[in-house]
Tab-separated table of C-alpha atoms and ligand atoms in Angstrom:
chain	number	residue	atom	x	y	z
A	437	UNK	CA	101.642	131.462	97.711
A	438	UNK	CA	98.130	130.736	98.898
A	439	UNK	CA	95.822	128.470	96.695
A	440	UNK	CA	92.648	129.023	95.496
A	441	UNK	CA	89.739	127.289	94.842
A	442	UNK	CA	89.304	126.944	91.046
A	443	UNK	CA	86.310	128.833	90.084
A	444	UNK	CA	84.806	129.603	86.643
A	445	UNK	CA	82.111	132.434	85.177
A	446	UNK	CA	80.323	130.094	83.779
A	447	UNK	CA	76.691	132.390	84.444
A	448	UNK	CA	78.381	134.856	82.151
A	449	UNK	CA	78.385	132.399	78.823
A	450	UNK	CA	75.436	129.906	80.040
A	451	UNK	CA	72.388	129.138	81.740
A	452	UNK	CA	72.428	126.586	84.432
A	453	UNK	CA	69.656	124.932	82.347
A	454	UNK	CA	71.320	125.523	79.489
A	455	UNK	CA	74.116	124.228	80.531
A	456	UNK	CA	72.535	120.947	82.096
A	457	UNK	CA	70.445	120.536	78.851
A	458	UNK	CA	73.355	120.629	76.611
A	459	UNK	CA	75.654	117.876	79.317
A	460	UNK	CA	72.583	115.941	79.067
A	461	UNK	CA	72.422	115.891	75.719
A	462	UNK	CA	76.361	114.939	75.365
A	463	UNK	CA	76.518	112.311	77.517
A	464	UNK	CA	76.782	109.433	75.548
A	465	UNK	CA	78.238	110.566	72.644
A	466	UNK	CA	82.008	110.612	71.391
A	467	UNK	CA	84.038	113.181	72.070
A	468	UNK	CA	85.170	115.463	70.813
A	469	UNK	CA	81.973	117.866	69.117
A	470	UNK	CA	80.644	120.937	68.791
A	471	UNK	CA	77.096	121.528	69.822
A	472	UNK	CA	75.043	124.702	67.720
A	473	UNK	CA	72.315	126.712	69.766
A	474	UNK	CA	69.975	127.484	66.927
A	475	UNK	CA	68.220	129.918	69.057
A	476	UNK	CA	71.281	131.755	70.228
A	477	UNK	CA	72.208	132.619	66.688
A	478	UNK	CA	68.817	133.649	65.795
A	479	UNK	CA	69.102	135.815	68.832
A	480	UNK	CA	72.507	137.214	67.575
A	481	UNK	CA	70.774	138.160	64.732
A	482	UNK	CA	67.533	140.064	66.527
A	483	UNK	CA	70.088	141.719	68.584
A	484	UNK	CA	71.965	143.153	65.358
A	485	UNK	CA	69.191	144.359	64.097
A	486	UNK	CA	67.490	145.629	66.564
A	487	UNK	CA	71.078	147.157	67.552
A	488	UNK	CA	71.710	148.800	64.021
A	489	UNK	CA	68.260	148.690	62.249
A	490	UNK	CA	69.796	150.928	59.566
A	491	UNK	CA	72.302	147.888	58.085
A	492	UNK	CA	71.782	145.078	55.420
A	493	UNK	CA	73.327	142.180	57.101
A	494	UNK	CA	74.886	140.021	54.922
A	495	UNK	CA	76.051	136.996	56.687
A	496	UNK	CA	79.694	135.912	56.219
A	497	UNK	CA	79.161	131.962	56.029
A	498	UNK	CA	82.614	130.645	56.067
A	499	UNK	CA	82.419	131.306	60.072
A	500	UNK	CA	79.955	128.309	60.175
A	501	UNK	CA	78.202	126.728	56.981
A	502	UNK	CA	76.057	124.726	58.244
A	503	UNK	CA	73.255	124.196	56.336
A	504	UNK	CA	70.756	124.612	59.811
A	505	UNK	CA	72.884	127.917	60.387
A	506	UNK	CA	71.849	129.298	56.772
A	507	UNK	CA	68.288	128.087	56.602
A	508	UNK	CA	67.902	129.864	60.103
A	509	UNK	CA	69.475	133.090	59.130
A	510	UNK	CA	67.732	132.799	55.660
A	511	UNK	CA	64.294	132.233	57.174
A	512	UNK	CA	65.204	135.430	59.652
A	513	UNK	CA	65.745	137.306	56.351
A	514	UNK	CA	69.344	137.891	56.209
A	515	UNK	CA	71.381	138.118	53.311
A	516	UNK	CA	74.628	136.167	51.960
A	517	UNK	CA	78.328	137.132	51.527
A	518	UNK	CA	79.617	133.880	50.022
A	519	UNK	CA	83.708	133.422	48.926
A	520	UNK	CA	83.347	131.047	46.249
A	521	UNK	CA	81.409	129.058	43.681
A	522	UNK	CA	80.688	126.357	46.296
A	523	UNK	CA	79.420	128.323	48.891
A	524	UNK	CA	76.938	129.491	46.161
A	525	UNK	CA	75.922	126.673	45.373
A	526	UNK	CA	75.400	125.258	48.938
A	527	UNK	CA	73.127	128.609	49.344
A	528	UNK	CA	71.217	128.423	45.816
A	529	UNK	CA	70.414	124.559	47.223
A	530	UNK	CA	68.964	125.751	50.609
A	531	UNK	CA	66.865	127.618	48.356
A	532	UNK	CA	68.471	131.311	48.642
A	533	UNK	CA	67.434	133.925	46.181
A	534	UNK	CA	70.759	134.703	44.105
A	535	UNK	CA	69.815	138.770	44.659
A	536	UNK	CA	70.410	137.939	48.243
A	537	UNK	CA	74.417	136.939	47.729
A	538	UNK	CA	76.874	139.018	47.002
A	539	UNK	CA	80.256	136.964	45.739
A	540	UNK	CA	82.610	138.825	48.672
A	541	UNK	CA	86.286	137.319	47.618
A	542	UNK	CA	88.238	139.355	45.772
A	543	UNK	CA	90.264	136.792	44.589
A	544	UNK	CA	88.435	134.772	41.823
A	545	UNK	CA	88.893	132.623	38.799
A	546	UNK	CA	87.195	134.148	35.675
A	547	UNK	CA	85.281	131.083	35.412
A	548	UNK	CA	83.911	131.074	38.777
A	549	UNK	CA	83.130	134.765	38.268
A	550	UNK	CA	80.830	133.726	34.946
A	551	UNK	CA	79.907	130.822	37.024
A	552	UNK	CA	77.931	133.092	39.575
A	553	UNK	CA	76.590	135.478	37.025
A	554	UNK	CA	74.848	132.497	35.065
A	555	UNK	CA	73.469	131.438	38.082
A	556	UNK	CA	71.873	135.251	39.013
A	557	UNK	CA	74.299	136.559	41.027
A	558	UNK	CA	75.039	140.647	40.345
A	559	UNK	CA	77.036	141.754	43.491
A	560	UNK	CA	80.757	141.206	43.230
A	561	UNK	CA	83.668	142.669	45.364
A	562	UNK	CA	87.107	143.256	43.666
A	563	UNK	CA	90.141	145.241	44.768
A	564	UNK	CA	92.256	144.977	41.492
A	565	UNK	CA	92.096	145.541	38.037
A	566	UNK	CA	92.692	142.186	36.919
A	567	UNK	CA	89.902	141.066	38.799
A	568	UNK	CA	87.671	143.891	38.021
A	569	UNK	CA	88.092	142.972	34.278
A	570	UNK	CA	87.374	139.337	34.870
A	571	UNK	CA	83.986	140.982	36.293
A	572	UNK	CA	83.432	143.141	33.209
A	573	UNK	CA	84.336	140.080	30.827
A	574	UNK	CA	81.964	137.971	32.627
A	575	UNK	CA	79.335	139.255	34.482
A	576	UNK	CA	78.333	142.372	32.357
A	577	UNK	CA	76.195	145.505	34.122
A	578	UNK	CA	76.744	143.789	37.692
A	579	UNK	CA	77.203	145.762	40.597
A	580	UNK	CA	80.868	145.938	42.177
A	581	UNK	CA	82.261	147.234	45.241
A	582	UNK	CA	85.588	147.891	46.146
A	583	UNK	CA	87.787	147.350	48.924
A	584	UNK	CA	90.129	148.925	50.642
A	585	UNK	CA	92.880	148.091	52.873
A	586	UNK	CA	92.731	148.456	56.306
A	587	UNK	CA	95.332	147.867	59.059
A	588	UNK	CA	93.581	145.368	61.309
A	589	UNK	CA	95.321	147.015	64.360
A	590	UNK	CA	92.864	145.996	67.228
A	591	UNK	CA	91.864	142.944	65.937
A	592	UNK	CA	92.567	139.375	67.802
A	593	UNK	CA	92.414	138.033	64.200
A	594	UNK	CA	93.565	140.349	61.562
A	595	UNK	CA	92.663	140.396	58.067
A	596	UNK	CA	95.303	142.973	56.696
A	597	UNK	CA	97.545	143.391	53.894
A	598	UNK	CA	96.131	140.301	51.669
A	599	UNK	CA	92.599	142.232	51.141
A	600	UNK	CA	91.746	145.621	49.984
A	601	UNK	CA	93.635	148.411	47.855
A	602	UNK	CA	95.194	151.669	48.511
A	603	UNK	CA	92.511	154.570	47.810
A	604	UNK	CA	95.029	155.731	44.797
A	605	UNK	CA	93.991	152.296	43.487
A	606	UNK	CA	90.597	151.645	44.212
A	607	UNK	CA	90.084	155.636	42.737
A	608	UNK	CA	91.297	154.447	39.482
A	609	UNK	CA	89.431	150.848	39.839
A	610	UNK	CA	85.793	152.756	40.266
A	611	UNK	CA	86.346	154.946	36.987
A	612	UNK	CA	87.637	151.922	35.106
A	613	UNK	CA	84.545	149.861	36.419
A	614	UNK	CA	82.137	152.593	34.933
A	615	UNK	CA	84.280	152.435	31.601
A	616	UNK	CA	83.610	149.180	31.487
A	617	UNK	CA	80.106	149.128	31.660
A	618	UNK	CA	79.728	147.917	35.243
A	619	UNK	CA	78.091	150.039	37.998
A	620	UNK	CA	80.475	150.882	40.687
A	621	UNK	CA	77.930	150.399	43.835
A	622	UNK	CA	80.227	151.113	46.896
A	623	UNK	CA	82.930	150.595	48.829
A	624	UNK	CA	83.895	147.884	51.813
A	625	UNK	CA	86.767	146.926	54.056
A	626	UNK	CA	87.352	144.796	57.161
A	627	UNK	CA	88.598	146.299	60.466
A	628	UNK	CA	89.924	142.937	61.285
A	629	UNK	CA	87.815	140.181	63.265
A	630	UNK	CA	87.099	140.078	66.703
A	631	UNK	CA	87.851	144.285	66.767
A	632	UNK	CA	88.258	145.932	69.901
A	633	UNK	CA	89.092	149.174	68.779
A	634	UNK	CA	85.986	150.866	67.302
A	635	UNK	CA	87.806	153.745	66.618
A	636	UNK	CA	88.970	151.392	63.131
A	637	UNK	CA	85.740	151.770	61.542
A	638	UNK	CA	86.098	155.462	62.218
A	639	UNK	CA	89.331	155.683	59.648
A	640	UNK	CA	87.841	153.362	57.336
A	641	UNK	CA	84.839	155.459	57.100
A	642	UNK	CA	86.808	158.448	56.966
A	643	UNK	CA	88.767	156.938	53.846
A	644	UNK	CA	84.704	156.373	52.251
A	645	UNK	CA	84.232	159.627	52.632
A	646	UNK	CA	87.063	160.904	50.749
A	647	UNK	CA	86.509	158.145	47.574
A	648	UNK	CA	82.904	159.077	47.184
A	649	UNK	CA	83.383	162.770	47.226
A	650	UNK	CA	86.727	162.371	44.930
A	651	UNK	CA	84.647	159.984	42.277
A	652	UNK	CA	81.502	162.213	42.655
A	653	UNK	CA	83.601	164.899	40.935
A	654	UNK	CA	83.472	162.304	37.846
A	655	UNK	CA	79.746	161.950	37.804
A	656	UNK	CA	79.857	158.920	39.680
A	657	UNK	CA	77.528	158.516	42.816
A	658	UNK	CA	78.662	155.620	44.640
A	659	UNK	CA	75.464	154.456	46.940
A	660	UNK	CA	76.608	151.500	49.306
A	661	UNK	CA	79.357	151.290	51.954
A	662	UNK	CA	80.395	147.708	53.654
A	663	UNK	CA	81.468	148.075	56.693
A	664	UNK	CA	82.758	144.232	56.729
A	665	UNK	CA	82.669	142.078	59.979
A	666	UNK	CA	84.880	142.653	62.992
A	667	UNK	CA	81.767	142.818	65.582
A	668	UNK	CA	82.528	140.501	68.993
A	669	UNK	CA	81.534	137.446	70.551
A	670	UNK	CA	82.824	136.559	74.327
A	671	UNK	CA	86.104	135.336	74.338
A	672	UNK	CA	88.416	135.646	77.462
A	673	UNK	CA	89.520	139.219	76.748
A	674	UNK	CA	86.681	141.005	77.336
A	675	UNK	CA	84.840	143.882	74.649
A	676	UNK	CA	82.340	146.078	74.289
A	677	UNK	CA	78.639	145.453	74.159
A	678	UNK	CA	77.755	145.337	70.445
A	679	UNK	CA	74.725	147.847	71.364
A	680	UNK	CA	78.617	150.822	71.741
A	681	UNK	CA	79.863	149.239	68.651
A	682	UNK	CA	76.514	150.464	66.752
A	683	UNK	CA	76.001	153.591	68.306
A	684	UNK	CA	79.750	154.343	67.832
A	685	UNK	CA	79.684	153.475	64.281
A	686	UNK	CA	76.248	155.539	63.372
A	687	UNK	CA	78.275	158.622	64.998
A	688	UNK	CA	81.017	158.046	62.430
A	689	UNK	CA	78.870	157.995	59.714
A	690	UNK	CA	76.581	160.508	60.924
A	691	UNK	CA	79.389	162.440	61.170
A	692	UNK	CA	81.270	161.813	57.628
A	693	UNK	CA	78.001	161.505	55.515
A	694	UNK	CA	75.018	163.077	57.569
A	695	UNK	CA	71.536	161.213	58.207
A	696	UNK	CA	71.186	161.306	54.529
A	697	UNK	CA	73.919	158.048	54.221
A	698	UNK	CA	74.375	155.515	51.510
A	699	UNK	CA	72.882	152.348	51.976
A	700	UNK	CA	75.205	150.499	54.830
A	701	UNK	CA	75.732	146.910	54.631
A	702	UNK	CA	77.337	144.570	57.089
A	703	UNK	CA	78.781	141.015	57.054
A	704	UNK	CA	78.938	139.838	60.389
A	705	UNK	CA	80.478	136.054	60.699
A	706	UNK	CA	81.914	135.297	64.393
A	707	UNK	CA	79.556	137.416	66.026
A	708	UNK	CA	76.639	135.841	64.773
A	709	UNK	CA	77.528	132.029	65.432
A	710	UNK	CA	80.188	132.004	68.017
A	711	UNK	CA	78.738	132.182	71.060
A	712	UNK	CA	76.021	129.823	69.722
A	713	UNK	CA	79.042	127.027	69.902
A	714	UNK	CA	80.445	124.651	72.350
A	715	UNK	CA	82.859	122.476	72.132
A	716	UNK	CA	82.937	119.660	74.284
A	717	UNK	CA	86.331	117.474	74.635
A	718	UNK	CA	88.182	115.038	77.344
A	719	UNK	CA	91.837	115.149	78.783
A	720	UNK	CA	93.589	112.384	76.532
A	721	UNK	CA	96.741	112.456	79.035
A	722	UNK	CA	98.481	114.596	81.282
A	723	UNK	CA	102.255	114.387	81.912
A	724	UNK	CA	105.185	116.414	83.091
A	725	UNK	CA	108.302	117.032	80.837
A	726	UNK	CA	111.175	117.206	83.863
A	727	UNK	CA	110.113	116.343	87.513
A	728	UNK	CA	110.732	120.158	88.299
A	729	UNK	CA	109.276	122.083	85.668
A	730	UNK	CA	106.850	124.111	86.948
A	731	UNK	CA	103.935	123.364	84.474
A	732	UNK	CA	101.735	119.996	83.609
A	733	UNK	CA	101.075	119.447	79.870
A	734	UNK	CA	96.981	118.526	79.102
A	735	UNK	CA	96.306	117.367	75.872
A	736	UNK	CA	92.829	117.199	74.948
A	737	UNK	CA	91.437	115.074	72.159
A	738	UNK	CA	90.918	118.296	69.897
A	739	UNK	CA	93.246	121.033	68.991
A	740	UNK	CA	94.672	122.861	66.084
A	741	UNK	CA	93.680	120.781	63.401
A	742	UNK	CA	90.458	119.453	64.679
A	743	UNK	CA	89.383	122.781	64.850
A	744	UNK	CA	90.832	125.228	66.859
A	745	UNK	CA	93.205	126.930	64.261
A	746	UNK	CA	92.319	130.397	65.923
A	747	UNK	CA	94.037	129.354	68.671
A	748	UNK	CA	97.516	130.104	66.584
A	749	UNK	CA	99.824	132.575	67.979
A	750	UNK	CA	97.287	132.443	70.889
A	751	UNK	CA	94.936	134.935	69.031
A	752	UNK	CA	91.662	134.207	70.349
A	753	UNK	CA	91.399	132.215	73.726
A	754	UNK	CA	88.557	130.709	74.466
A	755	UNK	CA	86.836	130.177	77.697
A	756	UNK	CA	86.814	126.825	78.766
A	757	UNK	CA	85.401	125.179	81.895
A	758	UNK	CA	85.507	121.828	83.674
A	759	UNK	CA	83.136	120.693	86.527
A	760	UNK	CA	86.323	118.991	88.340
A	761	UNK	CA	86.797	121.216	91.857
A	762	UNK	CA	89.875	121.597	93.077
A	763	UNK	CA	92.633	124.327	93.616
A	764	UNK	CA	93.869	126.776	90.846
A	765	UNK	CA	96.977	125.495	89.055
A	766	UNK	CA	98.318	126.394	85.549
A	767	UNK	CA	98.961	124.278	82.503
A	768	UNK	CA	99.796	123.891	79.114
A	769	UNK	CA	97.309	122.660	76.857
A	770	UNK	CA	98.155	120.711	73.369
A	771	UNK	CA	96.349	118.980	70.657
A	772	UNK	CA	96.057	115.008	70.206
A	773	UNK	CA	98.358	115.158	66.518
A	774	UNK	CA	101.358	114.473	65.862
A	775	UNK	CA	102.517	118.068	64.620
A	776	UNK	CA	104.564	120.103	67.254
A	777	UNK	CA	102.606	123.282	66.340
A	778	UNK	CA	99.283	121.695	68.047
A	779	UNK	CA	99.703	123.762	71.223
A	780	UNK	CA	97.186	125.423	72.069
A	781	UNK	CA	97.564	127.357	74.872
A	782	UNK	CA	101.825	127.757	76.222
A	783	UNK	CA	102.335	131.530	76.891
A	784	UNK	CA	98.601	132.495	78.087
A	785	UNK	CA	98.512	130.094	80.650
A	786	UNK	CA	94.968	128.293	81.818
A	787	UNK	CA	93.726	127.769	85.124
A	788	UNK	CA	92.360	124.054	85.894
A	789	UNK	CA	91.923	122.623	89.388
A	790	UNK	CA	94.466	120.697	90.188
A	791	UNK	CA	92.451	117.418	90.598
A	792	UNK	CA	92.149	117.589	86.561
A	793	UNK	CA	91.674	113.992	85.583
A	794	UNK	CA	92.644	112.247	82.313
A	795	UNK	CA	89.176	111.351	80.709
A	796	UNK	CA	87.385	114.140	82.038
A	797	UNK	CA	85.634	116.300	79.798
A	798	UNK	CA	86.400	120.192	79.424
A	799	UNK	CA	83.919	122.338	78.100
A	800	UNK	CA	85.456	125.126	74.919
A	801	UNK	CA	82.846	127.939	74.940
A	802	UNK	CA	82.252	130.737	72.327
A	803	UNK	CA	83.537	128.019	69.236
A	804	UNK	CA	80.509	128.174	66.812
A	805	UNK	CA	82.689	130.225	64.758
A	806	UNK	CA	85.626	129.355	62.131
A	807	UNK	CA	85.686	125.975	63.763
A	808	UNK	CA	84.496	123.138	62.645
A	809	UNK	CA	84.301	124.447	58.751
A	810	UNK	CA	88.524	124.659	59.368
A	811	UNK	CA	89.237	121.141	60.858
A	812	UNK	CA	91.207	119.050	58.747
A	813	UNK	CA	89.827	115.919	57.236
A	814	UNK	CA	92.258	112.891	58.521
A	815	UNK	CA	95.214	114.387	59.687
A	816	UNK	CA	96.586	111.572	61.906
A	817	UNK	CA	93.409	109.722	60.787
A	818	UNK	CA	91.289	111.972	63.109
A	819	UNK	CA	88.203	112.599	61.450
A	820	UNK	CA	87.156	116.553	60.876
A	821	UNK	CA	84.856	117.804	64.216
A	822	UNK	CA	81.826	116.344	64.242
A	823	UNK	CA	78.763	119.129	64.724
A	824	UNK	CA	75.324	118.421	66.557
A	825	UNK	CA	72.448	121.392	66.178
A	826	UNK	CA	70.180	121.943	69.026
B	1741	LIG	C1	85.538	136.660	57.157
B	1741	LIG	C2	84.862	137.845	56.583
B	1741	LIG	C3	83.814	138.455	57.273
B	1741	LIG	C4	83.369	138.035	58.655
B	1741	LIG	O1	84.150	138.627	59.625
B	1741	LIG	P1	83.832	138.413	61.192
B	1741	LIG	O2	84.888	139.179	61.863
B	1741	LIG	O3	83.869	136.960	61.440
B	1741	LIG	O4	82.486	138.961	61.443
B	1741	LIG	C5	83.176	139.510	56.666
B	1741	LIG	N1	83.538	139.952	55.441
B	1741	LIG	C6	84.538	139.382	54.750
B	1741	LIG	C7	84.869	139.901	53.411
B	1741	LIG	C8	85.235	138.322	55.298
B	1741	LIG	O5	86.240	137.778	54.607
């Protein structure tokens, strides 16, 4: 077989000033980290809207909390979807008006529900009666939505079968939510993150559709749909430009609901803040397991629980670069713990050259999202990932 010289996109993800800005910037500091590009979410953000100026975004903050990320997104006038009491508070500190959160977890303790409602918040998701009672008990008049399930087929990370009810259910849910003296505002689901199949929001639309018309027929006039999060950021397997995802998905409701739609709300996460990330970590070792098998083992000071969770069952791969030349060779790449499910990478298998150094650094692109906020905090002593905002 013929070698080749290892070679890397890197103009697709990054500037070379970018890129020599941000290398500058690392140089003396620690590995490993994750550096945020302020401006790159902010640009996320002008590109949604300009890309669907019909949508409410609501961003989903658990993909990166931090507080620079929020006060950015706040001061571009974006709205919250926040999963618990904490996350409310951490927005209600930075200052953001409790009409601009909406509690998004279905899955809530009554407290926590009467929690939020003291502090102003009126916007509450549900998908069971239990829960929708809790929200009736505590939170009087507020507005809920419901969601339904979807099937996440498509998705690199799926969000199925835990969220969402049947339509059957969620029918009954928005009659007993009038009943009990709340307004039933609309409906949401979640295609699944990182979607590559637009065609999802298509059937979830569809499934909108059906629920407003069937409720209408009780005097109810449901006037919001969610169409969740699921919109991409550039990972290895390539996507669509978001610019097809929104015209796609203003056919689908054009076609279901007419120009004359509800109100349509997004609540974008990973595509907001992921390509705004880089990680930057350093071969801790590399070693062979048997002098003939066929692939080197690299393990990096980072992996599964210093932040790259996403990479289990090899869901989303991220690109990652190293300035090393030399020709192509495979490897396996691992995590620093001491937990045999810190592979990273065994089945997909990346391309290094094969002068790849212990010590040297690799570059993770495309990791502002559902990183850092999902390292551990000392497993093995390692300390969670460690975030610098540029
Ligand atoms: C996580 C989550 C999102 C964000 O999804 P992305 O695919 O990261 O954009 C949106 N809505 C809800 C309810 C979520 O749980």
């Amino acid at each position: 077989m013929r070698k080749e010289q290892y070679e890397f996109p890197l103009d697709d993800l990054i500037s070379e000033d970018d890129f020599k800005k941000i290398k500058e910037f690392s140089r003396d500091k620690e590995t490993p980290f994750l550096i945020i590009d302020l401006d790159k979410v902010e640009k996320r953000y002008d590109e949604l809207v300009e890309n669907m100026p019909f949508v409410k975004i609501y961003y989903a903050m658990k993909a990166n909390p931090l507080d620079e990320v929020i006060l950015s997104l706040k001061n571009k006038g974006s709205n919250f979807d926040a999963a618990t009491i904490y996350e409310i508070d951490q927005l209600l500190r930075l200052g953001v008006e409790p009409e601009r959160i909406s509690y998004g977890n279905t899955i809530k303790k009554e407290k926590d529900v009467a929690y939020a409602y003291q502090k102003g918040i009126r916007m509450f998701a549900t998908d069971s009666e239990s829960d929708l009672r809790k929200i009736a008990n505590n939170a009087p008049g507020s507005r809920v939505f419901f969601r339904l399930l979807t099937e996440s087929d498509g998705a690199d990370w799926p969000l199925s079968r835990k969220f969402g009810s049947h339509p059957d259910v969620i029918y009954e849910l928005i009659i007993l939510a009038h009943e009990l003296g709340l307004e039933p505002y609309g409906l949401s689901f979640h295609v699944g993150s990182q979607q590559r199949d637009i065609g999802q929001w298509d059937n979830a639309i569809s499934k909108c559709k059906y629920l407003f018309e069937a409720v209408a027929l009780h005097g109810i006039k449901l006037q919001m749909i969610n169409l969740g999060g699921g919109f991409p950021a550039k990972y290895i397997s390539p996507a669509n430009e978001l610019e097809t995802y929104a015209h796609e998905i203003l056919r689908f409701i054009w076609e279901d609901f007419g120009e004359d739609h509800p109100e349509i709300i997004i609540e974008p996460g990973r595509s907001l803040t992921a390509d705004a990330g880089m990680i930057v970590t350093e071969v801790i070792m590399i070693s062979k397991k048997a002098k003939l098998n066929q692939y080197k083992w690299v393990y990096l000071d980072i992996g599964k629980f210093g932040g790259l969770i996403e990479t289990l069952d090899e869901c989303i791969k991220y690109p990652i670069y190293t300035e090393c030349k030399g020709y192509e060779e495979e490897v396996i790449l691992a995590g620093p713990t001491c937990d045999s499910m810190d592979i990273l990478y065994e089945d997909h298998k990346y391309v290094f050259p094969d002068t790849l150094n212990e010590g040297e650094r690799l570059y993770i692109f495309t990791t502002g999202a559902y990183t850092q906020s999902y390292s551990s905090v000392s497993f093995n002593g390692f300390p969670p990932l460690k975030a610098y905002v540029v």
